[in-house]
């Protein structure tokens, strides 16, 4: 059977499928007039019939996709021929312009080229007409299948999801629904607001405010690095803000003389020039020592992890519509399906069960669930990746920011 006959059969089946789905929608609107048991019976009857028609449709989908691919390849080949003929025609025109070819010679030599171009344009018109017919039929079926949560049979495409409107979900009970605008990919729309008391996430260190006539000092610190900010009231010589940083590196060096030298300058602060001179004098690299301190902390985290840490997923971070989704459990699923913790709607590049975030050994990870378009972390396509906080996560064409508190 040629492709035209297959397409005719395909359209006939799609018409039948669409009719059964329409009967289902109409029956569901009769709840006030008929009993629920009768409505359920009619809906089930047409659901079974629609499913049977879908079984006839699915084997034809690969044929249509194959023909579309053939047309695309043929158009590439024809356009290549056209480009070559256009170049030859331009060369003949130049030779005519400089007098190398007479008008009669130009007509003779360009006749075949013009005929070839006309033929190529005719072939392209026919192919475009066929392509439009095939694509329109396929798009209609895909839309119907998507509404019914029915696999559409396309190659390498995740099943579409029926996503009826739902009441505002409650945290941990229903999925969070993100409505992204159709026809404007990559942009964000308003999302369902969810609020949670996050006071237990944020813990403030003690802040000491010192009263004085000329300035106020705010000091904070916990650990090896302390800082103090002094805000001048403007009545002094130059005004402004002074920042002093005190670094205790004695815990990160085994050299007793180095430790004593570092402690000796701790009370007076440590400016850049002084730090370099001191480092040269006592024979240590302060930058390397600071890096070593950071490495020690990181090593401890690698060994032990921290089950008490909390994580947040931010949507539209930094905008008035910013939404915060706490990582309240050990797993957070994201996708177009209704069974996800966060459901993304109207983003056609998001799969039904696209990816999941989970906690393991006190650390946070993201794993792609073999989605059609993949999951990106900081612009890189991933299968599984540990998250350290601050990463940009792109799911389909929807953007999030991951934060660890």
JSON list of C-alpha atoms in Angstrom, two decimals, residues 65-290:
[
{"chain": "A", "resi": 65, "resn": "UNK", "atom": "CA", "xyz": [7.29, 9.51, 10.05]},
{"chain": "A", "resi": 66, "resn": "UNK", "atom": "CA", "xyz": [9.43, 7.60, 7.56]},
{"chain": "A", "resi": 67, "resn": "UNK", "atom": "CA", "xyz": [7.89, 9.41, 4.60]},
{"chain": "A", "resi": 68, "resn": "UNK", "atom": "CA", "xyz": [8.38, 12.77, 6.34]},
{"chain": "A", "resi": 69, "resn": "UNK", "atom": "CA", "xyz": [12.06, 11.91, 6.78]},
{"chain": "A", "resi": 70, "resn": "UNK", "atom": "CA", "xyz": [12.33, 10.96, 3.10]},
{"chain": "A", "resi": 71, "resn": "UNK", "atom": "CA", "xyz": [10.79, 14.26, 2.05]},
{"chain": "A", "resi": 72, "resn": "UNK", "atom": "CA", "xyz": [13.17, 16.22, 4.26]},
{"chain": "A", "resi": 73, "resn": "UNK", "atom": "CA", "xyz": [16.15, 14.40, 2.73]},
{"chain": "A", "resi": 74, "resn": "UNK", "atom": "CA", "xyz": [14.83, 14.97, -0.82]},
{"chain": "A", "resi": 75, "resn": "UNK", "atom": "CA", "xyz": [14.39, 18.68, -0.14]},
{"chain": "A", "resi": 76, "resn": "UNK", "atom": "CA", "xyz": [17.99, 18.94, 1.06]},
{"chain": "A", "resi": 77, "resn": "UNK", "atom": "CA", "xyz": [19.21, 17.27, -2.14]},
{"chain": "A", "resi": 78, "resn": "UNK", "atom": "CA", "xyz": [17.08, 19.48, -4.40]},
{"chain": "A", "resi": 79, "resn": "UNK", "atom": "CA", "xyz": [18.12, 22.66, -2.62]},
{"chain": "A", "resi": 80, "resn": "UNK", "atom": "CA", "xyz": [21.74, 21.59, -3.08]},
{"chain": "A", "resi": 81, "resn": "UNK", "atom": "CA", "xyz": [21.16, 21.25, -6.84]},
{"chain": "A", "resi": 82, "resn": "UNK", "atom": "CA", "xyz": [19.45, 24.62, -6.93]},
{"chain": "A", "resi": 83, "resn": "UNK", "atom": "CA", "xyz": [22.35, 26.29, -5.15]},
{"chain": "A", "resi": 84, "resn": "UNK", "atom": "CA", "xyz": [24.78, 24.82, -7.70]},
{"chain": "A", "resi": 85, "resn": "UNK", "atom": "CA", "xyz": [22.62, 25.97, -10.64]},
{"chain": "A", "resi": 86, "resn": "UNK", "atom": "CA", "xyz": [22.26, 29.45, -9.14]},
{"chain": "A", "resi": 87, "resn": "UNK", "atom": "CA", "xyz": [26.04, 29.69, -8.89]},
{"chain": "A", "resi": 88, "resn": "UNK", "atom": "CA", "xyz": [26.47, 28.64, -12.53]},
{"chain": "A", "resi": 89, "resn": "UNK", "atom": "CA", "xyz": [23.81, 31.14, -13.63]},
{"chain": "A", "resi": 90, "resn": "UNK", "atom": "CA", "xyz": [25.58, 33.91, -11.76]},
{"chain": "A", "resi": 91, "resn": "UNK", "atom": "CA", "xyz": [28.85, 33.01, -13.48]},
{"chain": "A", "resi": 92, "resn": "UNK", "atom": "CA", "xyz": [27.21, 33.15, -16.94]},
{"chain": "A", "resi": 93, "resn": "UNK", "atom": "CA", "xyz": [25.65, 36.50, -16.10]},
{"chain": "A", "resi": 94, "resn": "UNK", "atom": "CA", "xyz": [29.07, 37.86, -15.14]},
{"chain": "A", "resi": 95, "resn": "UNK", "atom": "CA", "xyz": [30.63, 36.60, -18.36]},
{"chain": "A", "resi": 96, "resn": "UNK", "atom": "CA", "xyz": [27.84, 38.27, -20.30]},
{"chain": "A", "resi": 97, "resn": "UNK", "atom": "CA", "xyz": [28.34, 41.51, -18.38]},
{"chain": "A", "resi": 98, "resn": "UNK", "atom": "CA", "xyz": [32.05, 41.69, -19.20]},
{"chain": "A", "resi": 99, "resn": "UNK", "atom": "CA", "xyz": [31.41, 40.90, -22.86]},
{"chain": "A", "resi": 100, "resn": "UNK", "atom": "CA", "xyz": [32.85, 37.40, -22.88]},
{"chain": "A", "resi": 101, "resn": "UNK", "atom": "CA", "xyz": [29.46, 35.97, -23.86]},
{"chain": "A", "resi": 102, "resn": "UNK", "atom": "CA", "xyz": [27.10, 37.50, -26.37]},
{"chain": "A", "resi": 103, "resn": "UNK", "atom": "CA", "xyz": [23.41, 37.71, -25.57]},
{"chain": "A", "resi": 104, "resn": "UNK", "atom": "CA", "xyz": [22.75, 34.82, -27.95]},
{"chain": "A", "resi": 105, "resn": "UNK", "atom": "CA", "xyz": [25.44, 32.64, -26.36]},
{"chain": "A", "resi": 106, "resn": "UNK", "atom": "CA", "xyz": [24.15, 33.51, -22.90]},
{"chain": "A", "resi": 107, "resn": "UNK", "atom": "CA", "xyz": [20.64, 32.41, -23.86]},
{"chain": "A", "resi": 108, "resn": "UNK", "atom": "CA", "xyz": [21.90, 29.13, -25.29]},
{"chain": "A", "resi": 109, "resn": "UNK", "atom": "CA", "xyz": [24.06, 28.22, -22.29]},
{"chain": "A", "resi": 110, "resn": "UNK", "atom": "CA", "xyz": [21.61, 29.38, -19.63]},
{"chain": "A", "resi": 111, "resn": "UNK", "atom": "CA", "xyz": [18.57, 27.65, -21.16]},
{"chain": "A", "resi": 112, "resn": "UNK", "atom": "CA", "xyz": [19.32, 24.28, -19.60]},
{"chain": "A", "resi": 113, "resn": "UNK", "atom": "CA", "xyz": [20.12, 25.85, -16.24]},
{"chain": "A", "resi": 114, "resn": "UNK", "atom": "CA", "xyz": [16.81, 27.73, -16.15]},
{"chain": "A", "resi": 115, "resn": "UNK", "atom": "CA", "xyz": [14.96, 24.56, -17.09]},
{"chain": "A", "resi": 116, "resn": "UNK", "atom": "CA", "xyz": [16.70, 22.70, -14.27]},
{"chain": "A", "resi": 117, "resn": "UNK", "atom": "CA", "xyz": [15.79, 25.44, -11.76]},
{"chain": "A", "resi": 118, "resn": "UNK", "atom": "CA", "xyz": [12.15, 25.42, -12.85]},
{"chain": "A", "resi": 119, "resn": "UNK", "atom": "CA", "xyz": [12.03, 21.66, -12.48]},
{"chain": "A", "resi": 120, "resn": "UNK", "atom": "CA", "xyz": [13.60, 21.82, -8.99]},
{"chain": "A", "resi": 121, "resn": "UNK", "atom": "CA", "xyz": [11.11, 24.46, -7.87]},
{"chain": "A", "resi": 122, "resn": "UNK", "atom": "CA", "xyz": [8.25, 22.31, -9.10]},
{"chain": "A", "resi": 123, "resn": "UNK", "atom": "CA", "xyz": [9.57, 19.29, -7.19]},
{"chain": "A", "resi": 124, "resn": "UNK", "atom": "CA", "xyz": [9.88, 21.36, -4.04]},
{"chain": "A", "resi": 125, "resn": "UNK", "atom": "CA", "xyz": [6.30, 22.59, -4.31]},
{"chain": "A", "resi": 126, "resn": "UNK", "atom": "CA", "xyz": [5.01, 19.03, -4.63]},
{"chain": "A", "resi": 127, "resn": "UNK", "atom": "CA", "xyz": [7.10, 17.84, -1.71]},
{"chain": "A", "resi": 128, "resn": "UNK", "atom": "CA", "xyz": [6.02, 20.77, 0.48]},
{"chain": "A", "resi": 129, "resn": "UNK", "atom": "CA", "xyz": [2.36, 20.04, -0.26]},
{"chain": "A", "resi": 130, "resn": "UNK", "atom": "CA", "xyz": [2.78, 16.35, 0.65]},
{"chain": "A", "resi": 131, "resn": "UNK", "atom": "CA", "xyz": [4.80, 17.22, 3.75]},
{"chain": "A", "resi": 132, "resn": "UNK", "atom": "CA", "xyz": [2.12, 19.64, 4.95]},
{"chain": "A", "resi": 133, "resn": "UNK", "atom": "CA", "xyz": [-0.58, 16.99, 4.52]},
{"chain": "A", "resi": 134, "resn": "UNK", "atom": "CA", "xyz": [1.42, 14.35, 6.40]},
{"chain": "A", "resi": 135, "resn": "UNK", "atom": "CA", "xyz": [2.49, 16.65, 9.21]},
{"chain": "A", "resi": 136, "resn": "UNK", "atom": "CA", "xyz": [-1.03, 18.02, 9.72]},
{"chain": "A", "resi": 137, "resn": "UNK", "atom": "CA", "xyz": [-2.46, 14.50, 10.04]},
{"chain": "A", "resi": 138, "resn": "UNK", "atom": "CA", "xyz": [0.29, 13.41, 12.43]},
{"chain": "A", "resi": 139, "resn": "UNK", "atom": "CA", "xyz": [-0.03, 16.54, 14.59]},
{"chain": "A", "resi": 140, "resn": "UNK", "atom": "CA", "xyz": [-3.78, 16.01, 14.89]},
{"chain": "A", "resi": 141, "resn": "UNK", "atom": "CA", "xyz": [-3.26, 12.45, 16.15]},
{"chain": "A", "resi": 142, "resn": "UNK", "atom": "CA", "xyz": [-0.53, 13.48, 18.57]},
{"chain": "A", "resi": 143, "resn": "UNK", "atom": "CA", "xyz": [-2.79, 16.15, 20.07]},
{"chain": "A", "resi": 144, "resn": "UNK", "atom": "CA", "xyz": [-5.67, 13.70, 20.53]},
{"chain": "A", "resi": 145, "resn": "UNK", "atom": "CA", "xyz": [-3.35, 11.09, 22.05]},
{"chain": "A", "resi": 146, "resn": "UNK", "atom": "CA", "xyz": [-1.86, 13.65, 24.41]},
{"chain": "A", "resi": 147, "resn": "UNK", "atom": "CA", "xyz": [-5.30, 14.68, 25.69]},
{"chain": "A", "resi": 148, "resn": "UNK", "atom": "CA", "xyz": [-6.21, 11.04, 26.34]},
{"chain": "A", "resi": 149, "resn": "UNK", "atom": "CA", "xyz": [-2.87, 10.03, 27.91]},
{"chain": "A", "resi": 150, "resn": "UNK", "atom": "CA", "xyz": [-2.52, 7.61, 24.98]},
{"chain": "A", "resi": 151, "resn": "UNK", "atom": "CA", "xyz": [0.90, 6.64, 23.51]},
{"chain": "A", "resi": 152, "resn": "UNK", "atom": "CA", "xyz": [1.13, 8.23, 20.07]},
{"chain": "A", "resi": 153, "resn": "UNK", "atom": "CA", "xyz": [3.61, 5.75, 18.55]},
{"chain": "A", "resi": 154, "resn": "UNK", "atom": "CA", "xyz": [6.23, 8.28, 17.50]},
{"chain": "A", "resi": 155, "resn": "UNK", "atom": "CA", "xyz": [9.84, 7.18, 17.63]},
{"chain": "A", "resi": 156, "resn": "UNK", "atom": "CA", "xyz": [11.96, 8.37, 20.60]},
{"chain": "A", "resi": 157, "resn": "UNK", "atom": "CA", "xyz": [9.12, 10.42, 22.08]},
{"chain": "A", "resi": 158, "resn": "UNK", "atom": "CA", "xyz": [7.90, 9.91, 25.64]},
{"chain": "A", "resi": 159, "resn": "UNK", "atom": "CA", "xyz": [4.13, 9.35, 26.09]},
{"chain": "A", "resi": 160, "resn": "UNK", "atom": "CA", "xyz": [2.10, 12.52, 26.40]},
{"chain": "A", "resi": 161, "resn": "UNK", "atom": "CA", "xyz": [0.12, 13.25, 29.55]},
{"chain": "A", "resi": 162, "resn": "UNK", "atom": "CA", "xyz": [-3.44, 14.32, 30.12]},
{"chain": "A", "resi": 163, "resn": "UNK", "atom": "CA", "xyz": [-3.30, 17.13, 32.63]},
{"chain": "A", "resi": 164, "resn": "UNK", "atom": "CA", "xyz": [-6.75, 18.34, 33.76]},
{"chain": "A", "resi": 165, "resn": "UNK", "atom": "CA", "xyz": [-7.03, 21.42, 35.89]},
{"chain": "A", "resi": 166, "resn": "UNK", "atom": "CA", "xyz": [-6.68, 20.71, 39.57]},
{"chain": "A", "resi": 167, "resn": "UNK", "atom": "CA", "xyz": [-7.13, 22.53, 42.86]},
{"chain": "A", "resi": 168, "resn": "UNK", "atom": "CA", "xyz": [-4.12, 24.16, 44.42]},
{"chain": "A", "resi": 169, "resn": "UNK", "atom": "CA", "xyz": [-1.99, 21.31, 45.77]},
{"chain": "A", "resi": 170, "resn": "UNK", "atom": "CA", "xyz": [-0.87, 20.99, 49.35]},
{"chain": "A", "resi": 171, "resn": "UNK", "atom": "CA", "xyz": [2.79, 20.45, 50.08]},
{"chain": "A", "resi": 172, "resn": "UNK", "atom": "CA", "xyz": [3.82, 16.76, 50.13]},
{"chain": "A", "resi": 173, "resn": "UNK", "atom": "CA", "xyz": [0.25, 15.67, 49.30]},
{"chain": "A", "resi": 174, "resn": "UNK", "atom": "CA", "xyz": [-0.31, 16.81, 45.72]},
{"chain": "A", "resi": 175, "resn": "UNK", "atom": "CA", "xyz": [2.09, 17.73, 42.90]},
{"chain": "A", "resi": 176, "resn": "UNK", "atom": "CA", "xyz": [3.17, 21.33, 42.39]},
{"chain": "A", "resi": 177, "resn": "UNK", "atom": "CA", "xyz": [1.93, 22.46, 38.96]},
{"chain": "A", "resi": 178, "resn": "UNK", "atom": "CA", "xyz": [3.95, 24.87, 36.85]},
{"chain": "A", "resi": 179, "resn": "UNK", "atom": "CA", "xyz": [2.03, 26.50, 33.98]},
{"chain": "A", "resi": 180, "resn": "UNK", "atom": "CA", "xyz": [4.49, 27.53, 31.27]},
{"chain": "A", "resi": 181, "resn": "UNK", "atom": "CA", "xyz": [3.15, 29.60, 28.35]},
{"chain": "A", "resi": 182, "resn": "UNK", "atom": "CA", "xyz": [2.43, 27.83, 25.07]},
{"chain": "A", "resi": 183, "resn": "UNK", "atom": "CA", "xyz": [4.09, 29.31, 22.00]},
{"chain": "A", "resi": 184, "resn": "UNK", "atom": "CA", "xyz": [6.71, 31.09, 24.09]},
{"chain": "A", "resi": 185, "resn": "UNK", "atom": "CA", "xyz": [9.27, 28.44, 25.01]},
{"chain": "A", "resi": 186, "resn": "UNK", "atom": "CA", "xyz": [11.90, 29.18, 27.55]},
{"chain": "A", "resi": 187, "resn": "UNK", "atom": "CA", "xyz": [9.85, 31.86, 29.32]},
{"chain": "A", "resi": 188, "resn": "UNK", "atom": "CA", "xyz": [8.27, 31.45, 32.72]},
{"chain": "A", "resi": 189, "resn": "UNK", "atom": "CA", "xyz": [4.63, 31.86, 33.68]},
{"chain": "A", "resi": 190, "resn": "UNK", "atom": "CA", "xyz": [2.88, 32.13, 37.03]},
{"chain": "A", "resi": 191, "resn": "UNK", "atom": "CA", "xyz": [3.07, 29.06, 39.21]},
{"chain": "A", "resi": 192, "resn": "UNK", "atom": "CA", "xyz": [0.81, 27.78, 41.95]},
{"chain": "A", "resi": 193, "resn": "UNK", "atom": "CA", "xyz": [1.85, 29.46, 45.18]},
{"chain": "A", "resi": 194, "resn": "UNK", "atom": "CA", "xyz": [2.95, 27.22, 48.02]},
{"chain": "A", "resi": 195, "resn": "UNK", "atom": "CA", "xyz": [4.10, 28.61, 51.34]},
{"chain": "A", "resi": 196, "resn": "UNK", "atom": "CA", "xyz": [5.89, 26.87, 54.15]},
{"chain": "A", "resi": 197, "resn": "UNK", "atom": "CA", "xyz": [7.40, 28.03, 57.41]},
{"chain": "A", "resi": 198, "resn": "UNK", "atom": "CA", "xyz": [11.11, 28.01, 56.63]},
{"chain": "A", "resi": 199, "resn": "UNK", "atom": "CA", "xyz": [12.22, 29.52, 59.91]},
{"chain": "A", "resi": 200, "resn": "UNK", "atom": "CA", "xyz": [13.88, 26.26, 60.90]},
{"chain": "A", "resi": 201, "resn": "UNK", "atom": "CA", "xyz": [15.95, 26.36, 57.70]},
{"chain": "A", "resi": 202, "resn": "UNK", "atom": "CA", "xyz": [17.65, 29.66, 58.33]},
{"chain": "A", "resi": 203, "resn": "UNK", "atom": "CA", "xyz": [19.72, 30.00, 61.51]},
{"chain": "A", "resi": 204, "resn": "UNK", "atom": "CA", "xyz": [21.21, 33.41, 62.28]},
{"chain": "A", "resi": 205, "resn": "UNK", "atom": "CA", "xyz": [24.51, 33.77, 64.07]},
{"chain": "A", "resi": 206, "resn": "UNK", "atom": "CA", "xyz": [24.65, 36.18, 66.99]},
{"chain": "A", "resi": 207, "resn": "UNK", "atom": "CA", "xyz": [25.18, 39.78, 65.85]},
{"chain": "A", "resi": 208, "resn": "UNK", "atom": "CA", "xyz": [26.82, 42.22, 68.23]},
{"chain": "A", "resi": 209, "resn": "UNK", "atom": "CA", "xyz": [26.16, 45.92, 67.74]},
{"chain": "A", "resi": 210, "resn": "UNK", "atom": "CA", "xyz": [28.59, 48.23, 69.52]},
{"chain": "A", "resi": 211, "resn": "UNK", "atom": "CA", "xyz": [27.40, 51.75, 70.36]},
{"chain": "A", "resi": 212, "resn": "UNK", "atom": "CA", "xyz": [29.77, 54.63, 69.83]},
{"chain": "A", "resi": 213, "resn": "UNK", "atom": "CA", "xyz": [29.84, 58.32, 69.04]},
{"chain": "A", "resi": 214, "resn": "UNK", "atom": "CA", "xyz": [31.64, 58.16, 65.73]},
{"chain": "A", "resi": 215, "resn": "UNK", "atom": "CA", "xyz": [30.83, 54.78, 64.29]},
{"chain": "A", "resi": 216, "resn": "UNK", "atom": "CA", "xyz": [28.91, 51.56, 64.72]},
{"chain": "A", "resi": 217, "resn": "UNK", "atom": "CA", "xyz": [30.56, 48.16, 64.44]},
{"chain": "A", "resi": 218, "resn": "UNK", "atom": "CA", "xyz": [28.82, 44.96, 63.45]},
{"chain": "A", "resi": 219, "resn": "UNK", "atom": "CA", "xyz": [30.81, 41.82, 64.17]},
{"chain": "A", "resi": 220, "resn": "UNK", "atom": "CA", "xyz": [30.04, 38.24, 63.32]},
{"chain": "A", "resi": 221, "resn": "UNK", "atom": "CA", "xyz": [32.14, 35.13, 63.23]},
{"chain": "A", "resi": 222, "resn": "UNK", "atom": "CA", "xyz": [32.20, 31.49, 63.94]},
{"chain": "A", "resi": 223, "resn": "UNK", "atom": "CA", "xyz": [35.27, 29.41, 63.28]},
{"chain": "A", "resi": 224, "resn": "UNK", "atom": "CA", "xyz": [38.65, 30.28, 61.84]},
{"chain": "A", "resi": 225, "resn": "UNK", "atom": "CA", "xyz": [37.66, 33.38, 59.83]},
{"chain": "A", "resi": 226, "resn": "UNK", "atom": "CA", "xyz": [36.08, 36.42, 61.55]},
{"chain": "A", "resi": 227, "resn": "UNK", "atom": "CA", "xyz": [35.04, 39.71, 60.05]},
{"chain": "A", "resi": 228, "resn": "UNK", "atom": "CA", "xyz": [34.00, 43.09, 61.34]},
{"chain": "A", "resi": 229, "resn": "UNK", "atom": "CA", "xyz": [32.28, 45.91, 59.45]},
{"chain": "A", "resi": 230, "resn": "UNK", "atom": "CA", "xyz": [32.66, 49.48, 60.66]},
{"chain": "A", "resi": 231, "resn": "UNK", "atom": "CA", "xyz": [30.26, 52.07, 59.25]},
{"chain": "A", "resi": 232, "resn": "UNK", "atom": "CA", "xyz": [31.57, 55.64, 59.57]},
{"chain": "A", "resi": 233, "resn": "UNK", "atom": "CA", "xyz": [28.95, 58.30, 60.28]},
{"chain": "A", "resi": 234, "resn": "UNK", "atom": "CA", "xyz": [30.58, 60.59, 57.72]},
{"chain": "A", "resi": 235, "resn": "UNK", "atom": "CA", "xyz": [31.95, 63.13, 60.22]},
{"chain": "A", "resi": 236, "resn": "UNK", "atom": "CA", "xyz": [35.47, 61.72, 60.07]},
{"chain": "A", "resi": 237, "resn": "UNK", "atom": "CA", "xyz": [38.22, 62.41, 57.58]},
{"chain": "A", "resi": 238, "resn": "UNK", "atom": "CA", "xyz": [37.03, 60.30, 54.72]},
{"chain": "A", "resi": 239, "resn": "UNK", "atom": "CA", "xyz": [33.78, 58.50, 55.74]},
{"chain": "A", "resi": 240, "resn": "UNK", "atom": "CA", "xyz": [32.79, 55.15, 54.29]},
{"chain": "A", "resi": 241, "resn": "UNK", "atom": "CA", "xyz": [32.93, 51.53, 55.40]},
{"chain": "A", "resi": 242, "resn": "UNK", "atom": "CA", "xyz": [35.97, 49.72, 56.74]},
{"chain": "A", "resi": 243, "resn": "UNK", "atom": "CA", "xyz": [36.14, 45.94, 56.72]},
{"chain": "A", "resi": 244, "resn": "UNK", "atom": "CA", "xyz": [38.67, 44.08, 58.85]},
{"chain": "A", "resi": 245, "resn": "UNK", "atom": "CA", "xyz": [39.22, 40.37, 58.35]},
{"chain": "A", "resi": 246, "resn": "UNK", "atom": "CA", "xyz": [40.87, 38.20, 60.98]},
{"chain": "A", "resi": 247, "resn": "UNK", "atom": "CA", "xyz": [42.16, 34.82, 59.86]},
{"chain": "A", "resi": 248, "resn": "UNK", "atom": "CA", "xyz": [43.20, 32.15, 62.32]},
{"chain": "A", "resi": 249, "resn": "UNK", "atom": "CA", "xyz": [45.50, 29.78, 60.44]},
{"chain": "A", "resi": 250, "resn": "UNK", "atom": "CA", "xyz": [47.19, 28.32, 63.45]},
{"chain": "A", "resi": 251, "resn": "UNK", "atom": "CA", "xyz": [45.02, 25.25, 63.25]},
{"chain": "A", "resi": 252, "resn": "UNK", "atom": "CA", "xyz": [46.20, 24.56, 59.71]},
{"chain": "A", "resi": 253, "resn": "UNK", "atom": "CA", "xyz": [49.97, 24.63, 60.11]},
{"chain": "A", "resi": 254, "resn": "UNK", "atom": "CA", "xyz": [52.25, 22.22, 61.92]},
{"chain": "A", "resi": 255, "resn": "UNK", "atom": "CA", "xyz": [55.04, 24.80, 62.27]},
{"chain": "A", "resi": 256, "resn": "UNK", "atom": "CA", "xyz": [55.03, 26.33, 65.76]},
{"chain": "A", "resi": 257, "resn": "UNK", "atom": "CA", "xyz": [56.88, 29.49, 64.65]},
{"chain": "A", "resi": 258, "resn": "UNK", "atom": "CA", "xyz": [54.44, 30.02, 61.82]},
{"chain": "A", "resi": 259, "resn": "UNK", "atom": "CA", "xyz": [51.48, 29.65, 64.21]},
{"chain": "A", "resi": 260, "resn": "UNK", "atom": "CA", "xyz": [52.91, 32.18, 66.65]},
{"chain": "A", "resi": 261, "resn": "UNK", "atom": "CA", "xyz": [53.66, 34.64, 63.84]},
{"chain": "A", "resi": 262, "resn": "UNK", "atom": "CA", "xyz": [50.13, 34.39, 62.50]},
{"chain": "A", "resi": 263, "resn": "UNK", "atom": "CA", "xyz": [48.58, 34.85, 65.96]},
{"chain": "A", "resi": 264, "resn": "UNK", "atom": "CA", "xyz": [50.79, 37.89, 66.54]},
{"chain": "A", "resi": 265, "resn": "UNK", "atom": "CA", "xyz": [49.19, 39.84, 63.74]},
{"chain": "A", "resi": 266, "resn": "UNK", "atom": "CA", "xyz": [45.66, 38.57, 64.33]},
{"chain": "A", "resi": 267, "resn": "UNK", "atom": "CA", "xyz": [44.65, 41.46, 66.64]},
{"chain": "A", "resi": 268, "resn": "UNK", "atom": "CA", "xyz": [45.58, 44.18, 64.15]},
{"chain": "A", "resi": 269, "resn": "UNK", "atom": "CA", "xyz": [43.81, 42.67, 61.10]},
{"chain": "A", "resi": 270, "resn": "UNK", "atom": "CA", "xyz": [45.51, 41.49, 57.94]},
{"chain": "A", "resi": 271, "resn": "UNK", "atom": "CA", "xyz": [45.70, 43.72, 54.89]},
{"chain": "A", "resi": 272, "resn": "UNK", "atom": "CA", "xyz": [46.90, 42.52, 51.49]},
{"chain": "A", "resi": 273, "resn": "UNK", "atom": "CA", "xyz": [50.43, 43.97, 51.56]},
{"chain": "A", "resi": 274, "resn": "UNK", "atom": "CA", "xyz": [51.00, 43.00, 55.16]},
{"chain": "A", "resi": 275, "resn": "UNK", "atom": "CA", "xyz": [49.82, 39.48, 54.46]},
{"chain": "A", "resi": 276, "resn": "UNK", "atom": "CA", "xyz": [52.24, 39.10, 51.58]},
{"chain": "A", "resi": 277, "resn": "UNK", "atom": "CA", "xyz": [55.18, 40.47, 53.60]},
{"chain": "A", "resi": 278, "resn": "UNK", "atom": "CA", "xyz": [54.37, 38.24, 56.55]},
{"chain": "A", "resi": 279, "resn": "UNK", "atom": "CA", "xyz": [54.03, 35.22, 54.30]},
{"chain": "A", "resi": 280, "resn": "UNK", "atom": "CA", "xyz": [57.44, 35.86, 52.78]},
{"chain": "A", "resi": 281, "resn": "UNK", "atom": "CA", "xyz": [59.01, 36.43, 56.20]},
{"chain": "A", "resi": 282, "resn": "UNK", "atom": "CA", "xyz": [57.74, 33.24, 57.85]},
{"chain": "A", "resi": 283, "resn": "UNK", "atom": "CA", "xyz": [57.94, 31.13, 54.70]},
{"chain": "A", "resi": 284, "resn": "UNK", "atom": "CA", "xyz": [54.31, 30.11, 54.17]},
{"chain": "A", "resi": 285, "resn": "UNK", "atom": "CA", "xyz": [51.76, 30.78, 51.44]},
{"chain": "A", "resi": 286, "resn": "UNK", "atom": "CA", "xyz": [48.66, 32.25, 53.07]},
{"chain": "A", "resi": 287, "resn": "UNK", "atom": "CA", "xyz": [46.50, 31.55, 50.02]},
{"chain": "A", "resi": 288, "resn": "UNK", "atom": "CA", "xyz": [47.59, 27.92, 50.08]},
{"chain": "A", "resi": 289, "resn": "UNK", "atom": "CA", "xyz": [46.85, 27.75, 53.80]},
{"chain": "A", "resi": 290, "resn": "UNK", "atom": "CA", "xyz": [43.35, 29.10, 53.24]}
]
